[in-house]
Amino acid sequence: MDEGRRTPAAPTPGRRNLVAATVGNALEWYDWNVYALMAPFFATRFFVAGSATTALLSSLAVFAVGFVARPVGGLVMGVISDRRGRRTAMLWSIALMAAGSLLIGLTPAHDAIGVLSPLLLVFARLVQGLSAGGEFAASAAYLVESAPDRRKGLYSSFLYTGNLVGTLLATGLGALLALVLDHDAMTAWGWRLPFLVGGVAAVLLGLMRRQMEETLPPSVRRDTAGEGILAPLRRNAPAAMVLCGITAGATVAYYTWIVALPGHAVAGGQLGPGQALLAATIAQALLLAALPFVGMLADRVGPRRLILAFSGGLALLCVPLYSLAQGSFTGLLTAEVIGLLLFSGYGATAALVMVELFPLGARGIGVGLPYAATVAAFGGTAPYVSVWMDGHGPKAAFPVYVALLCVLTFAVAWRKLDHGRGSAVPDPAPHAERLSMP
C-alpha cells in the first residue's frame, strides 16, 4: 500500500472492496439503531391505545422483534453467502435494510390507516432484523477473505469500525434534528427523515456493492450446493460452540458499555442524559480511532492475545468500573473509555477469529446463525437484565454477571484459539475442519 512519492493511483480492488464493505456495514447499523433513537417521537403515531408511555413501550417491543429475527437472518443469509457468494448475500442484506427503512419512513400513521399502521411497522422491523442478522457474517467473511495475508487483522477491524460509524451517524443526525425542529415537528414528520435518508443511501450503496469482487471460489459454491442447509453447521459444531463462547462475553460487554452503563448512571441521579450521552460519544469516538491500530497489532501478535486481554481485563475491572461510572461525569467517562478500549481487543479481531474457525464453504452459516443467536440471547437482553437485576438483586449483581460471561470468553479463547501470531491462509477445501487447538 506504500505509494512513495508517486501520484496516487486509482484505488486497488482490495481497497474498493474494503470501502464498499465498511460503508455498507456502517449504513446497516445506522438504519438498525435509528429506530430506537426515533421511537420516542413516532410512538404515538403508530400506537394510540393508552398513554404516551404505553405507546413508547409498544414501539420498543417492536425494536426487540428485530433481535428475534436476527438468527433467522443469520441462517438465511448464511446459506446464500455459502452457496451464492458473499457479494450476493451482502446485496440482499443491504436491499432488505433499505426496504425496511423506507417502509418505516413512508408508512402512514394510525389515524390514517388504522391497525395496518403498527402491523407494517412490525413487518418492517422484521425485515431489518433479517438484514442485520445476515450482514455480520457476510461482511466478516468478505473482509477477511479479501485482505492481503499480512493485513487480515487490519481489515478485520473495519467490521466494528462500520458498526460504530453507523451508530454515531444515527445519534448525530437524531440530535441535529431534535435541535433544529421543535417537538411538534419532530412528532409530525421530522422522525421520518432519518429513515428516508438511510433507505435512499442504502439503495445507492447497493449499486456500489454490485461492483465488489467475489471472494468465494465457484468450486466451493458448487461443492456446498447439494447438501442440507444445516449440514455445514453440524459438521463444524465444535467451532460453532467456540464462536458462541467468545461472543457471549463480548456482546454483553458491548451493549452494557454502549447502552446500559450510561442509562444506569442517569438512573442513579448523579448525571443528566446529556452528560451521559456526551461521555458515551467521546468513548465511542476513541474506540473508533483505536480499532485500526489494534487490528494492525493483531497482525503482529495474533488475535488470541487481544481476545484474552479484552476478556481478562473486563473480568477483573467490570465491577469497579461499573461503580466508578455512578459518581460523576469524570467517573462515567473514565469507565466508558477504559471499558471500550479493552473491548477493542475483541472488536478489531472478531471477524478474523470467527471466520477462520470455519472452512470456506461453511463460513456464512457457521458464523451467521451462532453469532446472531448469541447476540440475541445475551447482547439484546443486556439492557433489560441490567434494569431487572438493579431492582431485584444486590447493586453489583449485573456487573458480576458481565464479568462471569467475560470469564467464559477468556476460558474459551485460552483453550481453543490458535497460539499463532498471524492469520492462517484460508483452506480451499470447503469441508475441512478448521477449529484450532492449542
CSV table of C-alpha atoms in Angstrom, one decimal:
chain,number,residue,atom,x,y,z
A,1,MET,CA,0.0,0.0,0.0
A,2,ASP,CA,3.1,2.3,0.1
A,3,GLU,CA,2.9,4.6,-2.9
A,4,GLY,CA,6.0,6.6,-2.1
A,5,ARG,CA,6.1,10.0,-3.9
A,6,ARG,CA,4.3,8.9,-6.9
A,7,THR,CA,1.0,10.4,-7.9
A,8,PRO,CA,-1.8,8.4,-6.2
A,9,ALA,CA,-3.3,5.9,-8.5
A,10,ALA,CA,-6.9,4.7,-8.6
A,11,PRO,CA,-7.9,2.6,-5.6
A,12,THR,CA,-6.9,-1.0,-5.8
A,13,PRO,CA,-9.6,-3.6,-5.9
A,14,GLY,CA,-8.8,-4.6,-2.4
A,15,ARG,CA,-9.3,-1.0,-1.2
A,16,ARG,CA,-12.5,-0.6,-3.1
A,17,ASN,CA,-13.8,-3.9,-1.6
A,18,LEU,CA,-12.8,-2.6,1.9
A,19,VAL,CA,-14.6,0.7,1.4
A,20,ALA,CA,-17.7,-0.9,0.0
A,21,ALA,CA,-18.0,-3.5,2.8
A,22,THR,CA,-17.3,-1.0,5.5
A,23,VAL,CA,-19.6,1.8,4.3
A,24,GLY,CA,-22.3,-0.8,3.8
A,25,ASN,CA,-21.8,-2.2,7.3
A,26,ALA,CA,-22.0,1.4,8.7
A,27,LEU,CA,-25.2,2.1,6.8
A,28,GLU,CA,-26.7,-1.2,8.1
A,29,TRP,CA,-26.1,-0.2,11.7
A,30,TYR,CA,-27.2,3.3,11.1
A,31,ASP,CA,-30.6,2.0,9.9
A,32,TRP,CA,-30.7,-0.5,12.7
A,33,ASN,CA,-30.1,2.0,15.5
A,34,VAL,CA,-32.1,4.9,14.2
A,35,TYR,CA,-35.3,3.1,15.2
A,36,ALA,CA,-34.5,3.2,18.9
A,37,LEU,CA,-33.5,6.9,18.7
A,38,MET,CA,-36.6,8.0,16.9
A,39,ALA,CA,-39.1,5.8,18.9
A,40,PRO,CA,-40.0,8.5,21.4
A,41,PHE,CA,-41.1,10.7,18.6
A,42,PHE,CA,-43.1,8.3,16.4
A,43,ALA,CA,-44.5,6.0,19.2
A,44,THR,CA,-47.9,7.8,19.4
A,45,ARG,CA,-48.2,7.9,15.6
A,46,PHE,CA,-48.4,4.1,15.4
A,47,PHE,CA,-49.7,3.0,18.9
A,48,VAL,CA,-52.7,5.1,20.1
A,49,ALA,CA,-54.2,3.0,22.9
A,50,GLY,CA,-53.3,4.1,26.4
A,51,SER,CA,-50.7,6.7,27.4
A,52,ALA,CA,-47.7,8.0,25.7
A,53,THR,CA,-45.6,5.7,27.9
A,54,THR,CA,-47.6,2.7,26.8
A,55,ALA,CA,-47.0,3.7,23.2
A,56,LEU,CA,-43.3,4.1,23.7
A,57,LEU,CA,-43.1,0.6,25.3
A,58,SER,CA,-45.0,-0.8,22.4
A,59,SER,CA,-42.6,0.7,19.9
A,60,LEU,CA,-39.6,-0.6,21.9
A,61,ALA,CA,-41.2,-4.0,21.9
A,62,VAL,CA,-41.1,-3.9,18.2
A,63,PHE,CA,-37.4,-3.0,18.4
A,64,ALA,CA,-36.9,-6.3,20.3
A,65,VAL,CA,-38.7,-8.1,17.5
A,66,GLY,CA,-35.8,-7.2,15.3
A,67,PHE,CA,-33.4,-9.2,17.6
A,68,VAL,CA,-35.7,-12.2,17.3
A,69,ALA,CA,-35.4,-12.1,13.5
A,70,ARG,CA,-31.6,-11.8,13.5
A,71,PRO,CA,-30.9,-15.6,14.0
A,72,VAL,CA,-33.3,-16.3,11.1
A,73,GLY,CA,-31.4,-13.7,9.0
A,74,GLY,CA,-28.1,-15.3,10.0
A,75,LEU,CA,-29.4,-18.7,8.8
A,76,VAL,CA,-30.9,-17.5,5.5
A,77,MET,CA,-28.2,-15.1,4.6
A,78,GLY,CA,-25.5,-17.6,5.7
A,79,VAL,CA,-26.9,-20.2,3.2
A,80,ILE,CA,-26.9,-17.5,0.5
A,81,SER,CA,-23.4,-16.5,1.4
A,82,ASP,CA,-22.0,-20.1,1.2
A,83,ARG,CA,-23.9,-21.1,-1.9
A,84,ARG,CA,-24.2,-17.9,-4.0
A,85,GLY,CA,-21.3,-15.9,-2.7
A,86,ARG,CA,-20.5,-13.2,-0.2
A,87,ARG,CA,-21.3,-10.4,-2.5
A,88,THR,CA,-24.8,-11.8,-3.3
A,89,ALA,CA,-25.6,-12.1,0.4
A,90,MET,CA,-24.4,-8.5,1.1
A,91,LEU,CA,-26.5,-7.2,-1.8
A,92,TRP,CA,-29.6,-9.0,-0.3
A,93,SER,CA,-28.7,-7.7,3.1
A,94,ILE,CA,-28.5,-4.0,2.0
A,95,ALA,CA,-31.6,-4.4,-0.1
A,96,LEU,CA,-33.6,-5.7,2.9
A,97,MET,CA,-32.4,-2.9,5.1
A,98,ALA,CA,-33.3,-0.3,2.5
A,99,ALA,CA,-36.8,-1.8,2.1
A,100,GLY,CA,-37.3,-1.8,5.9
A,101,SER,CA,-36.2,1.7,6.4
A,102,LEU,CA,-38.2,3.2,3.5
A,103,LEU,CA,-41.3,1.3,4.7
A,104,ILE,CA,-41.0,2.7,8.2
A,105,GLY,CA,-40.4,6.2,6.8
A,106,LEU,CA,-43.3,6.1,4.4
A,107,THR,CA,-45.9,4.2,6.5
A,108,PRO,CA,-49.0,6.4,7.3
A,109,ALA,CA,-49.9,6.9,10.9
A,110,HIS,CA,-52.6,5.0,12.8
A,111,ASP,CA,-55.2,7.7,12.3
A,112,ALA,CA,-54.8,7.3,8.5
A,113,ILE,CA,-54.9,3.5,8.0
A,114,GLY,CA,-55.8,2.1,11.4
A,115,VAL,CA,-54.3,-1.1,12.7
A,116,LEU,CA,-52.4,-1.7,9.4
A,117,SER,CA,-50.0,1.0,10.6
A,118,PRO,CA,-48.4,-0.9,13.5
A,119,LEU,CA,-48.6,-4.1,11.5
A,120,LEU,CA,-46.5,-2.6,8.8
A,121,LEU,CA,-44.1,-1.3,11.4
A,122,VAL,CA,-43.6,-4.8,12.8
A,123,PHE,CA,-43.1,-6.2,9.3
A,124,ALA,CA,-40.5,-3.6,8.5
A,125,ARG,CA,-38.6,-4.3,11.7
A,126,LEU,CA,-38.7,-8.0,10.9
A,127,VAL,CA,-37.2,-7.2,7.5
A,128,GLN,CA,-34.5,-5.1,9.2
A,129,GLY,CA,-33.8,-7.9,11.6
A,130,LEU,CA,-33.3,-10.4,8.8
A,131,SER,CA,-30.9,-7.9,7.2
A,132,ALA,CA,-28.8,-7.3,10.3
A,133,GLY,CA,-28.6,-11.0,11.1
A,134,GLY,CA,-27.1,-11.7,7.7
A,135,GLU,CA,-24.9,-8.7,7.3
A,136,PHE,CA,-22.3,-9.6,10.1
A,137,ALA,CA,-21.3,-13.0,8.7
A,138,ALA,CA,-21.2,-12.0,5.1
A,139,SER,CA,-19.2,-8.8,5.8
A,140,ALA,CA,-16.8,-10.6,8.2
A,141,ALA,CA,-16.1,-13.3,5.7
A,142,TYR,CA,-15.7,-10.8,2.9
A,143,LEU,CA,-13.3,-8.5,4.8
A,144,VAL,CA,-11.0,-11.4,5.9
A,145,GLU,CA,-11.1,-13.2,2.5
A,146,SER,CA,-10.3,-10.0,0.5
A,147,ALA,CA,-7.5,-8.9,2.8
A,148,PRO,CA,-3.8,-9.3,2.0
A,149,ASP,CA,-2.2,-12.1,4.0
A,150,ARG,CA,-0.4,-9.9,6.4
A,151,ARG,CA,-3.2,-7.4,6.9
A,152,LYS,CA,-6.1,-9.6,7.9
A,153,GLY,CA,-6.2,-8.1,11.4
A,154,LEU,CA,-6.4,-4.6,9.9
A,155,TYR,CA,-9.2,-5.5,7.5
A,156,SER,CA,-11.0,-7.4,10.3
A,157,SER,CA,-11.0,-4.2,12.4
A,158,PHE,CA,-13.2,-2.4,9.9
A,159,LEU,CA,-16.2,-4.6,10.7
A,160,TYR,CA,-16.7,-2.8,14.1
A,161,THR,CA,-15.5,0.4,12.6
A,162,GLY,CA,-18.5,0.3,10.3
A,163,ASN,CA,-20.7,-0.6,13.2
A,164,LEU,CA,-19.5,2.4,15.3
A,165,VAL,CA,-19.7,4.9,12.4
A,166,GLY,CA,-23.3,3.9,11.7
A,167,THR,CA,-24.2,4.3,15.4
A,168,LEU,CA,-22.6,7.7,15.6
A,169,LEU,CA,-24.2,8.9,12.4
A,170,ALA,CA,-27.6,7.8,13.7
A,171,THR,CA,-27.0,9.6,17.0
A,172,GLY,CA,-25.7,12.7,15.3
A,173,LEU,CA,-28.5,13.1,12.9
A,174,GLY,CA,-31.1,12.4,15.6
A,175,ALA,CA,-29.5,15.1,17.8
A,176,LEU,CA,-29.3,17.6,14.9
A,177,LEU,CA,-33.0,17.1,14.0
A,178,ALA,CA,-34.0,17.4,17.7
A,179,LEU,CA,-32.1,20.7,17.9
A,180,VAL,CA,-33.4,22.2,14.6
A,181,LEU,CA,-37.0,21.1,14.8
A,182,ASP,CA,-39.4,21.6,17.7
A,183,HIS,CA,-41.1,18.7,19.4
A,184,ASP,CA,-44.4,19.0,17.4
A,185,ALA,CA,-42.5,19.0,14.0
A,186,MET,CA,-40.4,16.0,15.1
A,187,THR,CA,-43.5,14.1,16.1
A,188,ALA,CA,-45.4,15.0,13.0
A,189,TRP,CA,-42.9,14.4,10.3
A,190,GLY,CA,-39.3,15.0,11.4
A,191,TRP,CA,-38.8,11.5,12.7
A,192,ARG,CA,-39.3,10.1,9.2
A,193,LEU,CA,-36.3,11.9,7.7
A,194,PRO,CA,-33.6,9.6,9.2
A,195,PHE,CA,-35.4,6.5,7.9
A,196,LEU,CA,-35.8,8.0,4.4
A,197,VAL,CA,-32.2,9.2,4.3
A,198,GLY,CA,-31.0,5.7,5.4
A,199,GLY,CA,-33.2,4.0,2.9
A,200,VAL,CA,-32.2,6.1,-0.1
A,201,ALA,CA,-28.5,5.8,0.9
A,202,ALA,CA,-28.9,2.0,1.1
A,203,VAL,CA,-30.2,1.9,-2.4
A,204,LEU,CA,-27.3,3.9,-3.7
A,205,LEU,CA,-24.8,1.7,-1.8
A,206,GLY,CA,-26.4,-1.4,-3.3
A,207,LEU,CA,-25.2,-0.1,-6.7
A,208,MET,CA,-21.7,0.4,-5.2
A,209,ARG,CA,-21.7,-3.2,-3.8
A,210,ARG,CA,-22.6,-4.6,-7.2
A,211,GLN,CA,-19.0,-3.6,-8.3
A,212,MET,CA,-17.4,-5.6,-5.5
A,213,GLU,CA,-15.3,-8.7,-6.4
A,214,GLU,CA,-16.5,-12.1,-5.2
A,215,THR,CA,-14.2,-13.8,-2.7
A,216,LEU,CA,-15.8,-17.3,-2.6
A,217,PRO,CA,-14.5,-19.5,-5.4
A,218,PRO,CA,-17.1,-21.1,-7.8
A,219,SER,CA,-15.7,-24.6,-6.9
A,220,VAL,CA,-16.6,-24.1,-3.3
A,221,ARG,CA,-20.1,-22.9,-4.2
A,222,ARG,CA,-20.7,-26.0,-6.3
A,223,ASP,CA,-19.5,-28.3,-3.5
A,224,THR,CA,-21.9,-26.9,-1.0
A,225,ALA,CA,-24.9,-26.5,-3.3
A,226,GLY,CA,-26.2,-30.1,-2.9
A,227,GLU,CA,-26.0,-30.6,0.8
A,228,GLY,CA,-28.6,-29.9,3.6
A,229,ILE,CA,-28.9,-26.4,4.9
A,230,LEU,CA,-27.6,-27.2,8.4
A,231,ALA,CA,-25.0,-29.8,7.3
A,232,PRO,CA,-22.1,-27.4,7.4
A,233,LEU,CA,-23.1,-26.3,10.9
A,234,ARG,CA,-23.4,-29.8,12.2
A,235,ARG,CA,-20.1,-30.8,10.7
A,236,ASN,CA,-18.4,-27.8,12.4
A,237,ALA,CA,-20.4,-27.9,15.7
A,238,PRO,CA,-17.2,-27.6,17.9
A,239,ALA,CA,-16.2,-24.4,16.0
A,240,ALA,CA,-19.7,-23.0,16.4
A,241,MET,CA,-19.6,-23.6,20.2
A,242,VAL,CA,-16.3,-21.8,20.4
A,243,LEU,CA,-17.8,-18.9,18.5
A,244,CYS,CA,-20.7,-18.7,20.9
A,245,GLY,CA,-18.4,-18.8,23.9
A,246,ILE,CA,-16.2,-16.0,22.6
A,247,THR,CA,-19.3,-13.9,21.6
A,248,ALA,CA,-21.2,-14.3,24.9
A,249,GLY,CA,-18.9,-12.1,26.9
A,250,ALA,CA,-18.2,-9.7,24.1
A,251,THR,CA,-21.8,-8.9,23.1
A,252,VAL,CA,-23.0,-8.4,26.7
A,253,ALA,CA,-20.0,-6.1,27.3
A,254,TYR,CA,-20.6,-4.1,24.2
A,255,TYR,CA,-24.3,-3.5,24.9
A,256,THR,CA,-23.5,-2.8,28.5
A,257,TRP,CA,-21.0,-0.1,27.7
A,258,ILE,CA,-22.9,1.4,24.8
A,259,VAL,CA,-26.5,1.3,26.3
A,260,ALA,CA,-26.8,0.1,29.8
A,261,LEU,CA,-23.9,1.8,31.6
A,262,PRO,CA,-24.9,5.4,30.5
A,263,GLY,CA,-28.5,4.7,31.3
A,264,HIS,CA,-27.6,3.3,34.8
A,265,ALA,CA,-25.6,6.4,35.5
A,266,VAL,CA,-28.6,8.7,34.7
A,267,ALA,CA,-30.9,6.5,36.7
A,268,GLY,CA,-28.6,7.0,39.7
A,269,GLY,CA,-29.5,10.7,39.7
A,270,GLN,CA,-25.9,12.0,39.6
A,271,LEU,CA,-25.8,12.8,35.9
A,272,GLY,CA,-28.2,14.2,33.3
A,273,PRO,CA,-28.9,12.5,30.0
A,274,GLY,CA,-26.9,15.0,28.1
A,275,GLN,CA,-23.8,14.4,30.2
A,276,ALA,CA,-24.2,10.6,29.9
A,277,LEU,CA,-24.6,10.8,26.1
A,278,LEU,CA,-21.5,13.0,25.8
A,279,ALA,CA,-19.4,10.6,27.8
A,280,ALA,CA,-20.6,7.7,25.8
A,281,THR,CA,-20.0,9.5,22.5
A,282,ILE,CA,-16.4,10.5,23.4
A,283,ALA,CA,-15.6,7.0,24.4
A,284,GLN,CA,-17.1,5.5,21.2
A,285,ALA,CA,-15.0,8.0,19.2
A,286,LEU,CA,-11.9,6.9,20.9
A,287,LEU,CA,-12.8,3.2,20.3
A,288,LEU,CA,-13.3,4.1,16.6
A,289,ALA,CA,-9.9,5.7,16.4
A,290,ALA,CA,-8.2,2.7,18.2
A,291,LEU,CA,-9.7,-0.1,16.1
A,292,PRO,CA,-7.4,0.0,13.1
A,293,PHE,CA,-4.3,0.2,15.3
A,294,VAL,CA,-5.4,-2.7,17.3
A,295,GLY,CA,-6.1,-4.6,14.1
A,296,MET,CA,-2.6,-3.9,12.9
A,297,LEU,CA,-1.3,-5.1,16.3
A,298,ALA,CA,-3.3,-8.3,15.8
A,299,ASP,CA,-1.3,-8.8,12.5
A,300,ARG,CA,1.9,-8.8,14.6
A,301,VAL,CA,1.0,-10.6,17.8
A,302,GLY,CA,-2.1,-12.7,16.8
A,303,PRO,CA,-5.7,-12.1,17.6
A,304,ARG,CA,-5.7,-14.6,20.5
A,305,ARG,CA,-3.7,-12.4,22.8
A,306,LEU,CA,-6.0,-9.5,22.2
A,307,ILE,CA,-9.1,-11.5,22.9
A,308,LEU,CA,-7.5,-12.6,26.1
A,309,ALA,CA,-6.6,-9.1,27.1
A,310,PHE,CA,-10.2,-7.9,26.4
A,311,SER,CA,-11.9,-10.7,28.3
A,312,GLY,CA,-9.4,-10.9,31.2
A,313,GLY,CA,-9.3,-7.2,31.6
A,314,LEU,CA,-13.1,-6.7,31.8
A,315,ALA,CA,-13.5,-9.8,34.0
A,316,LEU,CA,-11.2,-8.1,36.5
A,317,LEU,CA,-12.3,-4.5,36.1
A,318,CYS,CA,-16.1,-4.7,35.3
A,319,VAL,CA,-17.3,-4.4,38.9
A,320,PRO,CA,-15.0,-1.4,39.9
A,321,LEU,CA,-15.6,0.3,36.5
A,322,TYR,CA,-19.4,0.0,36.9
A,323,SER,CA,-19.1,1.5,40.4
A,324,LEU,CA,-16.9,4.3,39.2
A,325,ALA,CA,-19.4,5.3,36.5
A,326,GLN,CA,-22.1,6.2,39.0
A,327,GLY,CA,-20.4,9.1,40.8
A,328,SER,CA,-19.7,11.8,38.3
A,329,PHE,CA,-19.2,12.8,34.6
A,330,THR,CA,-15.4,12.1,35.0
A,331,GLY,CA,-16.1,8.7,36.5
A,332,LEU,CA,-18.5,7.7,33.8
A,333,LEU,CA,-16.2,9.0,31.1
A,334,THR,CA,-13.2,7.1,32.6
A,335,ALA,CA,-15.2,3.9,32.9
A,336,GLU,CA,-16.5,4.2,29.3
A,337,VAL,CA,-13.1,4.9,27.9
A,338,ILE,CA,-11.3,2.0,29.7
A,339,GLY,CA,-14.1,-0.5,29.0
A,340,LEU,CA,-14.4,0.3,25.3
A,341,LEU,CA,-10.6,0.4,24.8
A,342,LEU,CA,-10.5,-3.1,26.3
A,343,PHE,CA,-13.3,-4.1,24.0
A,344,SER,CA,-11.2,-3.1,21.0
A,345,GLY,CA,-9.2,-6.3,21.6
A,346,TYR,CA,-12.4,-8.1,20.5
A,347,GLY,CA,-13.9,-5.6,18.1
A,348,ALA,CA,-10.7,-5.4,16.0
A,349,THR,CA,-10.3,-9.2,15.7
A,350,ALA,CA,-13.8,-10.7,15.9
A,351,ALA,CA,-14.2,-11.1,12.1
A,352,LEU,CA,-10.8,-12.7,11.8
A,353,VAL,CA,-11.2,-15.1,14.7
A,354,MET,CA,-14.7,-16.2,13.8
A,355,VAL,CA,-14.2,-16.6,10.1
A,356,GLU,CA,-11.0,-18.7,10.5
A,357,LEU,CA,-12.8,-21.2,12.7
A,358,PHE,CA,-14.6,-22.4,9.7
A,359,PRO,CA,-13.7,-23.7,6.2
A,360,LEU,CA,-14.6,-21.5,3.2
A,361,GLY,CA,-17.8,-23.3,2.4
A,362,ALA,CA,-19.2,-23.1,5.9
A,363,ARG,CA,-18.4,-19.5,6.9
A,364,GLY,CA,-21.7,-17.9,6.1
A,365,ILE,CA,-23.9,-20.2,8.1
A,366,GLY,CA,-21.1,-21.1,10.6
A,367,VAL,CA,-20.7,-17.5,11.7
A,368,GLY,CA,-24.2,-16.2,10.8
A,369,LEU,CA,-26.5,-18.3,12.9
A,370,PRO,CA,-24.5,-18.9,16.1
A,371,TYR,CA,-23.4,-15.3,16.2
A,372,ALA,CA,-26.9,-13.9,15.7
A,373,ALA,CA,-28.4,-16.3,18.2
A,374,THR,CA,-25.8,-15.5,20.9
A,375,VAL,CA,-26.2,-11.7,20.3
A,376,ALA,CA,-30.0,-12.1,20.6
A,377,ALA,CA,-29.7,-14.1,23.8
A,378,PHE,CA,-27.0,-12.1,25.6
A,379,GLY,CA,-26.5,-8.7,23.9
A,380,GLY,CA,-30.1,-7.9,23.1
A,381,THR,CA,-31.2,-8.7,26.6
A,382,ALA,CA,-28.3,-6.9,28.4
A,383,PRO,CA,-30.2,-3.5,29.0
A,384,TYR,CA,-33.3,-5.4,30.3
A,385,VAL,CA,-31.2,-7.7,32.5
A,386,SER,CA,-29.4,-4.7,33.9
A,387,VAL,CA,-32.6,-2.9,34.9
A,388,TRP,CA,-34.1,-6.1,36.3
A,389,MET,CA,-31.0,-7.0,38.4
A,390,ASP,CA,-30.8,-3.5,39.8
A,391,GLY,CA,-34.4,-3.9,41.1
A,392,HIS,CA,-34.2,-7.5,42.3
A,393,GLY,CA,-30.7,-8.1,43.5
A,394,PRO,CA,-27.5,-6.6,45.0
A,395,LYS,CA,-26.1,-3.5,43.5
A,396,ALA,CA,-23.2,-5.4,41.9
A,397,ALA,CA,-25.3,-8.2,40.5
A,398,PHE,CA,-25.3,-7.1,36.9
A,399,PRO,CA,-21.5,-6.2,36.6
A,400,VAL,CA,-20.8,-9.6,38.2
A,401,TYR,CA,-23.0,-11.2,35.5
A,402,VAL,CA,-21.0,-9.4,32.8
A,403,ALA,CA,-17.7,-10.3,34.5
A,404,LEU,CA,-18.7,-14.0,34.6
A,405,LEU,CA,-19.5,-14.0,30.9
A,406,CYS,CA,-16.1,-12.4,30.2
A,407,VAL,CA,-14.5,-15.2,32.2
A,408,LEU,CA,-16.3,-17.7,29.9
A,409,THR,CA,-14.9,-15.9,26.9
A,410,PHE,CA,-11.4,-15.9,28.4
A,411,ALA,CA,-11.6,-19.6,29.1
A,412,VAL,CA,-12.8,-20.5,25.6
A,413,ALA,CA,-10.1,-18.3,24.0
A,414,TRP,CA,-7.4,-19.7,26.2
A,415,ARG,CA,-8.3,-23.3,25.5
A,416,LYS,CA,-9.5,-23.2,21.9
A,417,LEU,CA,-7.9,-20.4,19.9
A,418,ASP,CA,-4.7,-20.8,17.9
A,419,HIS,CA,-1.5,-19.6,19.5
A,420,GLY,CA,-0.1,-18.5,16.2
A,421,ARG,CA,0.9,-14.9,15.6
A,422,GLY,CA,-0.8,-14.4,12.3
A,423,SER,CA,-3.8,-15.5,10.3
A,424,ALA,CA,-3.9,-18.8,8.6
A,425,VAL,CA,-4.3,-18.8,4.8
A,426,PRO,CA,-7.9,-20.0,4.1
A,427,ASP,CA,-8.1,-23.7,3.3
A,428,PRO,CA,-9.8,-24.1,-0.1
A,429,ALA,CA,-11.4,-27.4,1.0
A,430,PRO,CA,-14.9,-26.5,1.9
A,431,HIS,CA,-15.4,-29.4,4.3
A,432,ALA,CA,-12.1,-29.2,6.2
A,433,GLU,CA,-12.3,-28.9,10.0
A,434,ARG,CA,-10.9,-25.5,11.0
A,435,LEU,CA,-11.1,-25.5,14.8
A,436,SER,CA,-7.6,-24.6,16.0
A,437,MET,CA,-6.4,-26.4,19.1
A,438,PRO,CA,-3.6,-25.1,21.4
